[in-house]
Amino acid sequence: MKEAILSDKAPAPIGPYSQAIRTGNLVFVSGQVPFDPATGEMIEGDIQALTRRAMDSVLAILEAGGMTAKNIVKTNIYLADMGDFAAMNEVYGTYFSDGTPPARAAVQPARLPRDARIEIDVIAAD
C-alpha cells in the first residue's frame, strides 16, 4: 500500500508526481529544487541559499509524514556545476550535525528541471 504525503510548506509538484510516497516504513521524497513554496518560483542566491531552500522543502515534506532529518537514510544531490560541491556541502552538513549522516550520492547531470542549480531527493525510514 502506498500513501502520498503533501506539505504546503514545500513547493507543489509541477508534474504528475507526489511530493513524497510512504510505503511501509519508508518515505521516498521526490527531488526538490529551490522553489519558494509561496510563489512556486525559483529563489535567487548563491548555492548555499539554494541548498538551504531545497533541504528545507525536503524537511517540510518529511515533517508532514511524521519524520525528521534523523530518519533520512539516503540522499541524492544533483548539481548543475560540481564546482559548487564544497559550498553546498557546508550547508548540507548542518542538517545532520546531531547524528549519523545518511548515505549520499552527488552527481552533475546534463541539465536539471527549470535549469535549477541543485535538486535533492531522499529516502527516509522509521
mmCIF file of N, CA and C in Angstrom, residues 4-88:
data_model
loop_
_atom_site.group_PDB
_atom_site.id
_atom_site.type_symbol
_atom_site.label_atom_id
_atom_site.label_comp_id
_atom_site.label_asym_id
_atom_site.label_seq_id
_atom_site.Cartn_x
_atom_site.Cartn_y
_atom_site.Cartn_z
ATOM 1 N N ALA A 4 0.362 9.020 -0.427
ATOM 2 C CA ALA A 4 1.012 10.277 -0.805
ATOM 3 C C ALA A 4 1.143 11.173 0.418
ATOM 4 N N ILE A 5 2.252 11.898 0.486
ATOM 5 C CA ILE A 5 2.490 12.881 1.540
ATOM 6 C C ILE A 5 2.573 14.242 0.860
ATOM 7 N N LEU A 6 1.905 15.225 1.445
ATOM 8 C CA LEU A 6 1.869 16.560 0.865
ATOM 9 C C LEU A 6 2.050 17.604 1.965
ATOM 10 N N SER A 7 2.919 18.582 1.703
ATOM 11 C CA SER A 7 3.128 19.689 2.637
ATOM 12 C C SER A 7 2.943 21.008 1.898
ATOM 13 N N ASP A 8 2.213 21.926 2.515
ATOM 14 C CA ASP A 8 2.094 23.260 1.911
ATOM 15 C C ASP A 8 3.307 24.120 2.241
ATOM 16 N N LYS A 9 4.256 23.583 3.026
ATOM 17 C CA LYS A 9 5.494 24.291 3.332
ATOM 18 C C LYS A 9 6.602 23.957 2.337
ATOM 19 N N ALA A 10 6.241 23.221 1.300
ATOM 20 C CA ALA A 10 7.164 22.880 0.209
ATOM 21 C C ALA A 10 6.438 23.169 -1.101
ATOM 22 N N PRO A 11 7.178 23.411 -2.168
ATOM 23 C CA PRO A 11 6.538 23.724 -3.445
ATOM 24 C C PRO A 11 5.616 22.596 -3.915
ATOM 25 N N ALA A 12 4.503 22.969 -4.491
ATOM 26 C CA ALA A 12 3.587 21.990 -5.069
ATOM 27 C C ALA A 12 4.271 21.307 -6.254
ATOM 28 N N PRO A 13 3.958 20.039 -6.504
ATOM 29 C CA PRO A 13 4.530 19.349 -7.669
ATOM 30 C C PRO A 13 4.211 20.085 -8.965
ATOM 31 N N ILE A 14 5.178 20.087 -9.886
ATOM 32 C CA ILE A 14 4.976 20.756 -11.179
ATOM 33 C C ILE A 14 4.707 19.748 -12.292
ATOM 34 N N GLY A 15 4.373 18.540 -11.911
ATOM 35 C CA GLY A 15 4.093 17.485 -12.880
ATOM 36 C C GLY A 15 3.308 16.367 -12.216
ATOM 37 N N PRO A 16 3.180 15.245 -12.928
ATOM 38 C CA PRO A 16 2.406 14.121 -12.387
ATOM 39 C C PRO A 16 3.220 13.269 -11.414
ATOM 40 N N TYR A 17 3.493 13.835 -10.240
ATOM 41 C CA TYR A 17 4.206 13.109 -9.190
ATOM 42 C C TYR A 17 3.771 13.647 -7.837
ATOM 43 N N SER A 18 4.052 12.897 -6.797
ATOM 44 C CA SER A 18 3.753 13.306 -5.430
ATOM 45 C C SER A 18 5.001 13.907 -4.810
ATOM 46 N N GLN A 19 4.821 14.793 -3.832
ATOM 47 C CA GLN A 19 5.978 15.310 -3.108
ATOM 48 C C GLN A 19 6.727 14.153 -2.457
ATOM 49 N N ALA A 20 5.985 13.206 -1.915
ATOM 50 C CA ALA A 20 6.590 12.018 -1.312
ATOM 51 C C ALA A 20 5.563 10.894 -1.292
ATOM 52 N N ILE A 21 6.088 9.686 -1.200
ATOM 53 C CA ILE A 21 5.264 8.492 -1.064
ATOM 54 C C ILE A 21 5.760 7.694 0.129
ATOM 55 N N ARG A 22 4.812 7.297 0.980
ATOM 56 C CA ARG A 22 5.127 6.380 2.084
ATOM 57 C C ARG A 22 4.662 4.989 1.673
ATOM 58 N N THR A 23 5.534 4.019 1.871
ATOM 59 C CA THR A 23 5.171 2.622 1.710
ATOM 60 C C THR A 23 5.864 1.863 2.834
ATOM 61 N N GLY A 24 5.066 1.223 3.672
ATOM 62 C CA GLY A 24 5.630 0.563 4.850
ATOM 63 C C GLY A 24 6.304 1.593 5.743
ATOM 64 N N ASN A 25 7.560 1.315 6.126
ATOM 65 C CA ASN A 25 8.279 2.248 6.996
ATOM 66 C C ASN A 25 9.204 3.179 6.221
ATOM 67 N N LEU A 26 9.047 3.226 4.907
ATOM 68 C CA LEU A 26 9.894 4.073 4.061
ATOM 69 C C LEU A 26 9.118 5.253 3.485
ATOM 70 N N VAL A 27 9.807 6.396 3.387
ATOM 71 C CA VAL A 27 9.267 7.563 2.704
ATOM 72 C C VAL A 27 10.258 7.969 1.622
ATOM 73 N N PHE A 28 9.768 8.090 0.407
ATOM 74 C CA PHE A 28 10.564 8.493 -0.743
ATOM 75 C C PHE A 28 10.163 9.921 -1.117
ATOM 76 N N VAL A 29 11.061 10.872 -0.900
ATOM 77 C CA VAL A 29 10.778 12.276 -1.197
ATOM 78 C C VAL A 29 11.283 12.583 -2.606
ATOM 79 N N SER A 30 10.388 13.103 -3.434
ATOM 80 C CA SER A 30 10.755 13.493 -4.796
ATOM 81 C C SER A 30 11.801 14.593 -4.775
ATOM 82 N N GLY A 31 12.528 14.722 -5.868
ATOM 83 C CA GLY A 31 13.557 15.748 -5.985
ATOM 84 C C GLY A 31 12.991 17.137 -5.735
ATOM 85 N N GLN A 32 13.668 17.878 -4.873
ATOM 86 C CA GLN A 32 13.259 19.237 -4.533
ATOM 87 C C GLN A 32 14.295 20.218 -5.074
ATOM 88 N N VAL A 33 13.815 21.150 -5.875
ATOM 89 C CA VAL A 33 14.661 22.234 -6.359
ATOM 90 C C VAL A 33 14.312 23.478 -5.534
ATOM 91 N N PRO A 34 15.136 24.509 -5.573
ATOM 92 C CA PRO A 34 14.930 25.650 -4.673
ATOM 93 C C PRO A 34 13.800 26.601 -5.094
ATOM 94 N N PHE A 35 12.587 26.070 -5.091
ATOM 95 C CA PHE A 35 11.403 26.895 -5.351
ATOM 96 C C PHE A 35 10.891 27.454 -4.036
ATOM 97 N N ASP A 36 10.394 28.674 -4.083
ATOM 98 C CA ASP A 36 9.708 29.283 -2.949
ATOM 99 C C ASP A 36 8.327 28.630 -2.868
ATOM 100 N N PRO A 37 7.973 28.010 -1.732
ATOM 101 C CA PRO A 37 6.674 27.352 -1.639
ATOM 102 C C PRO A 37 5.492 28.300 -1.820
ATOM 103 N N ALA A 38 5.658 29.566 -1.468
ATOM 104 C CA ALA A 38 4.558 30.529 -1.571
ATOM 105 C C ALA A 38 4.283 30.934 -3.013
ATOM 106 N N THR A 39 5.347 31.054 -3.808
ATOM 107 C CA THR A 39 5.174 31.546 -5.181
ATOM 108 C C THR A 39 5.342 30.466 -6.244
ATOM 109 N N GLY A 40 6.006 29.370 -5.892
ATOM 110 C CA GLY A 40 6.294 28.334 -6.886
ATOM 111 C C GLY A 40 7.412 28.725 -7.828
ATOM 112 N N GLU A 41 8.088 29.823 -7.534
ATOM 113 C CA GLU A 41 9.182 30.304 -8.389
ATOM 114 C C GLU A 41 10.530 29.985 -7.761
ATOM 115 N N MET A 42 11.550 29.864 -8.612
ATOM 116 C CA MET A 42 12.906 29.618 -8.156
ATOM 117 C C MET A 42 13.403 30.807 -7.349
ATOM 118 N N ILE A 43 14.013 30.537 -6.192
ATOM 119 C CA ILE A 43 14.596 31.631 -5.428
ATOM 120 C C ILE A 43 15.921 32.029 -6.073
ATOM 121 N N GLU A 44 16.395 33.197 -5.715
ATOM 122 C CA GLU A 44 17.697 33.650 -6.192
ATOM 123 C C GLU A 44 18.693 33.523 -5.059
ATOM 124 N N GLY A 45 19.973 33.465 -5.407
ATOM 125 C CA GLY A 45 21.003 33.404 -4.390
ATOM 126 C C GLY A 45 22.126 32.478 -4.794
ATOM 127 N N ASP A 46 23.096 32.368 -3.891
ATOM 128 C CA ASP A 46 24.237 31.502 -4.159
ATOM 129 C C ASP A 46 23.849 30.049 -3.879
ATOM 130 N N ILE A 47 24.765 29.124 -4.141
ATOM 131 C CA ILE A 47 24.446 27.696 -3.994
ATOM 132 C C ILE A 47 24.096 27.355 -2.549
ATOM 133 N N GLN A 48 24.637 28.095 -1.589
ATOM 134 C CA GLN A 48 24.297 27.813 -0.197
ATOM 135 C C GLN A 48 22.839 28.160 0.095
ATOM 136 N N ALA A 49 22.371 29.285 -0.394
ATOM 137 C CA ALA A 49 20.958 29.653 -0.220
ATOM 138 C C ALA A 49 20.055 28.663 -0.949
ATOM 139 N N LEU A 50 20.468 28.235 -2.136
ATOM 140 C CA LEU A 50 19.674 27.288 -2.924
ATOM 141 C C LEU A 50 19.620 25.927 -2.236
ATOM 142 N N THR A 51 20.748 25.500 -1.670
ATOM 143 C CA THR A 51 20.792 24.232 -0.935
ATOM 144 C C THR A 51 19.871 24.289 0.269
ATOM 145 N N ARG A 52 19.932 25.380 1.012
ATOM 146 C CA ARG A 52 19.089 25.554 2.189
ATOM 147 C C ARG A 52 17.605 25.475 1.809
ATOM 148 N N ARG A 53 17.232 26.140 0.732
ATOM 149 C CA ARG A 53 15.819 26.124 0.315
ATOM 150 C C ARG A 53 15.387 24.710 -0.075
ATOM 151 N N ALA A 54 16.212 23.999 -0.826
ATOM 152 C CA ALA A 54 15.866 22.633 -1.234
ATOM 153 C C ALA A 54 15.764 21.717 -0.014
ATOM 154 N N MET A 55 16.729 21.820 0.910
ATOM 155 C CA MET A 55 16.695 20.981 2.105
ATOM 156 C C MET A 55 15.516 21.340 3.005
ATOM 157 N N ASP A 56 15.173 22.606 3.113
ATOM 158 C CA ASP A 56 14.017 22.999 3.921
ATOM 159 C C ASP A 56 12.730 22.406 3.350
ATOM 160 N N SER A 57 12.643 22.323 2.033
ATOM 161 C CA SER A 57 11.479 21.691 1.407
ATOM 162 C C SER A 57 11.453 20.198 1.715
ATOM 163 N N VAL A 58 12.602 19.541 1.596
ATOM 164 C CA VAL A 58 12.695 18.113 1.930
ATOM 165 C C VAL A 58 12.220 17.885 3.364
ATOM 166 N N LEU A 59 12.716 18.701 4.300
ATOM 167 C CA LEU A 59 12.355 18.512 5.706
ATOM 168 C C LEU A 59 10.886 18.822 5.973
ATOM 169 N N ALA A 60 10.318 19.792 5.277
ATOM 170 C CA ALA A 60 8.889 20.091 5.441
ATOM 171 C C ALA A 60 8.044 18.900 4.994
ATOM 172 N N ILE A 61 8.445 18.269 3.921
ATOM 173 C CA ILE A 61 7.714 17.100 3.420
ATOM 174 C C ILE A 61 7.857 15.940 4.407
ATOM 175 N N LEU A 62 9.077 15.722 4.882
ATOM 176 C CA LEU A 62 9.273 14.661 5.872
ATOM 177 C C LEU A 62 8.442 14.917 7.125
ATOM 178 N N GLU A 63 8.412 16.171 7.574
ATOM 179 C CA GLU A 63 7.624 16.519 8.754
ATOM 180 C C GLU A 63 6.147 16.185 8.541
ATOM 181 N N ALA A 64 5.648 16.454 7.345
ATOM 182 C CA ALA A 64 4.251 16.122 7.041
ATOM 183 C C ALA A 64 4.008 14.618 7.111
ATOM 184 N N GLY A 65 5.074 13.842 6.927
ATOM 185 C CA GLY A 65 4.984 12.389 7.036
ATOM 186 C C GLY A 65 5.416 11.860 8.393
ATOM 187 N N GLY A 66 5.615 12.766 9.368
ATOM 188 C CA GLY A 66 5.962 12.355 10.714
ATOM 189 C C GLY A 66 7.425 11.993 10.915
ATOM 190 N N MET A 67 8.301 12.524 10.069
ATOM 191 C CA MET A 67 9.727 12.214 10.164
ATOM 192 C C MET A 67 10.561 13.486 10.256
ATOM 193 N N THR A 68 11.865 13.304 10.517
ATOM 194 C CA THR A 68 12.814 14.409 10.589
ATOM 195 C C THR A 68 14.063 14.034 9.789
ATOM 196 N N ALA A 69 15.044 14.908 9.819
ATOM 197 C CA ALA A 69 16.316 14.640 9.141
ATOM 198 C C ALA A 69 16.983 13.380 9.682
ATOM 199 N N LYS A 70 16.747 13.063 10.944
ATOM 200 C CA LYS A 70 17.345 11.860 11.534
ATOM 201 C C LYS A 70 16.844 10.579 10.884
ATOM 202 N N ASN A 71 15.704 10.648 10.191
ATOM 203 C CA ASN A 71 15.153 9.476 9.516
ATOM 204 C C ASN A 71 15.727 9.262 8.118
ATOM 205 N N ILE A 72 16.460 10.237 7.592
ATOM 206 C CA ILE A 72 16.987 10.116 6.229
ATOM 207 C C ILE A 72 18.098 9.080 6.199
ATOM 208 N N VAL A 73 17.951 8.093 5.309
ATOM 209 C CA VAL A 73 18.966 7.050 5.163
ATOM 210 C C VAL A 73 19.750 7.175 3.862
ATOM 211 N N LYS A 74 19.211 7.884 2.870
ATOM 212 C CA LYS A 74 19.892 8.035 1.582
ATOM 213 C C LYS A 74 19.504 9.360 0.962
ATOM 214 N N THR A 75 20.492 10.067 0.451
ATOM 215 C CA THR A 75 20.277 11.350 -0.226
ATOM 216 C C THR A 75 20.931 11.293 -1.596
ATOM 217 N N ASN A 76 20.258 11.850 -2.579
ATOM 218 C CA ASN A 76 20.847 12.073 -3.903
ATOM 219 C C ASN A 76 20.863 13.573 -4.135
ATOM 220 N N ILE A 77 22.020 14.098 -4.493
ATOM 221 C CA ILE A 77 22.157 15.522 -4.773
ATOM 222 C C ILE A 77 22.620 15.676 -6.213
ATOM 223 N N TYR A 78 21.898 16.505 -6.949
ATOM 224 C CA TYR A 78 22.206 16.774 -8.353
ATOM 225 C C TYR A 78 22.636 18.228 -8.452
ATOM 226 N N LEU A 79 23.850 18.453 -8.913
ATOM 227 C CA LEU A 79 24.398 19.805 -9.035
ATOM 228 C C LEU A 79 24.621 20.151 -10.495
ATOM 229 N N ALA A 80 24.163 21.322 -10.910
ATOM 230 C CA ALA A 80 24.402 21.772 -12.284
ATOM 231 C C ALA A 80 25.889 22.006 -12.521
ATOM 232 N N ASP A 81 26.615 22.317 -11.447
ATOM 233 C CA ASP A 81 28.059 22.578 -11.542
ATOM 234 C C ASP A 81 28.746 21.937 -10.343
ATOM 235 N N MET A 82 29.539 20.913 -10.584
ATOM 236 C CA MET A 82 30.226 20.231 -9.490
ATOM 237 C C MET A 82 31.197 21.166 -8.774
ATOM 238 N N GLY A 83 31.506 22.299 -9.374
ATOM 239 C CA GLY A 83 32.307 23.320 -8.705
ATOM 240 C C GLY A 83 31.607 23.893 -7.478
ATOM 241 N N ASP A 84 30.280 23.681 -7.369
ATOM 242 C CA ASP A 84 29.508 24.142 -6.216
ATOM 243 C C ASP A 84 29.526 23.146 -5.059
ATOM 244 N N PHE A 85 30.197 22.003 -5.241
ATOM 245 C CA PHE A 85 30.124 20.918 -4.257
ATOM 246 C C PHE A 85 30.542 21.354 -2.859
ATOM 247 N N ALA A 86 31.692 21.980 -2.713
ATOM 248 C CA ALA A 86 32.201 22.338 -1.379
ATOM 249 C C ALA A 86 31.259 23.295 -0.660
ATOM 250 N N ALA A 87 30.767 24.307 -1.353
ATOM 251 C CA ALA A 87 29.860 25.277 -0.726
ATOM 252 C C ALA A 87 28.527 24.620 -0.376
ATOM 253 N N MET A 88 28.023 23.757 -1.256
ATOM 254 C CA MET A 88 26.788 23.021 -0.972
ATOM 255 C C MET A 88 26.993 22.149 0.256
#
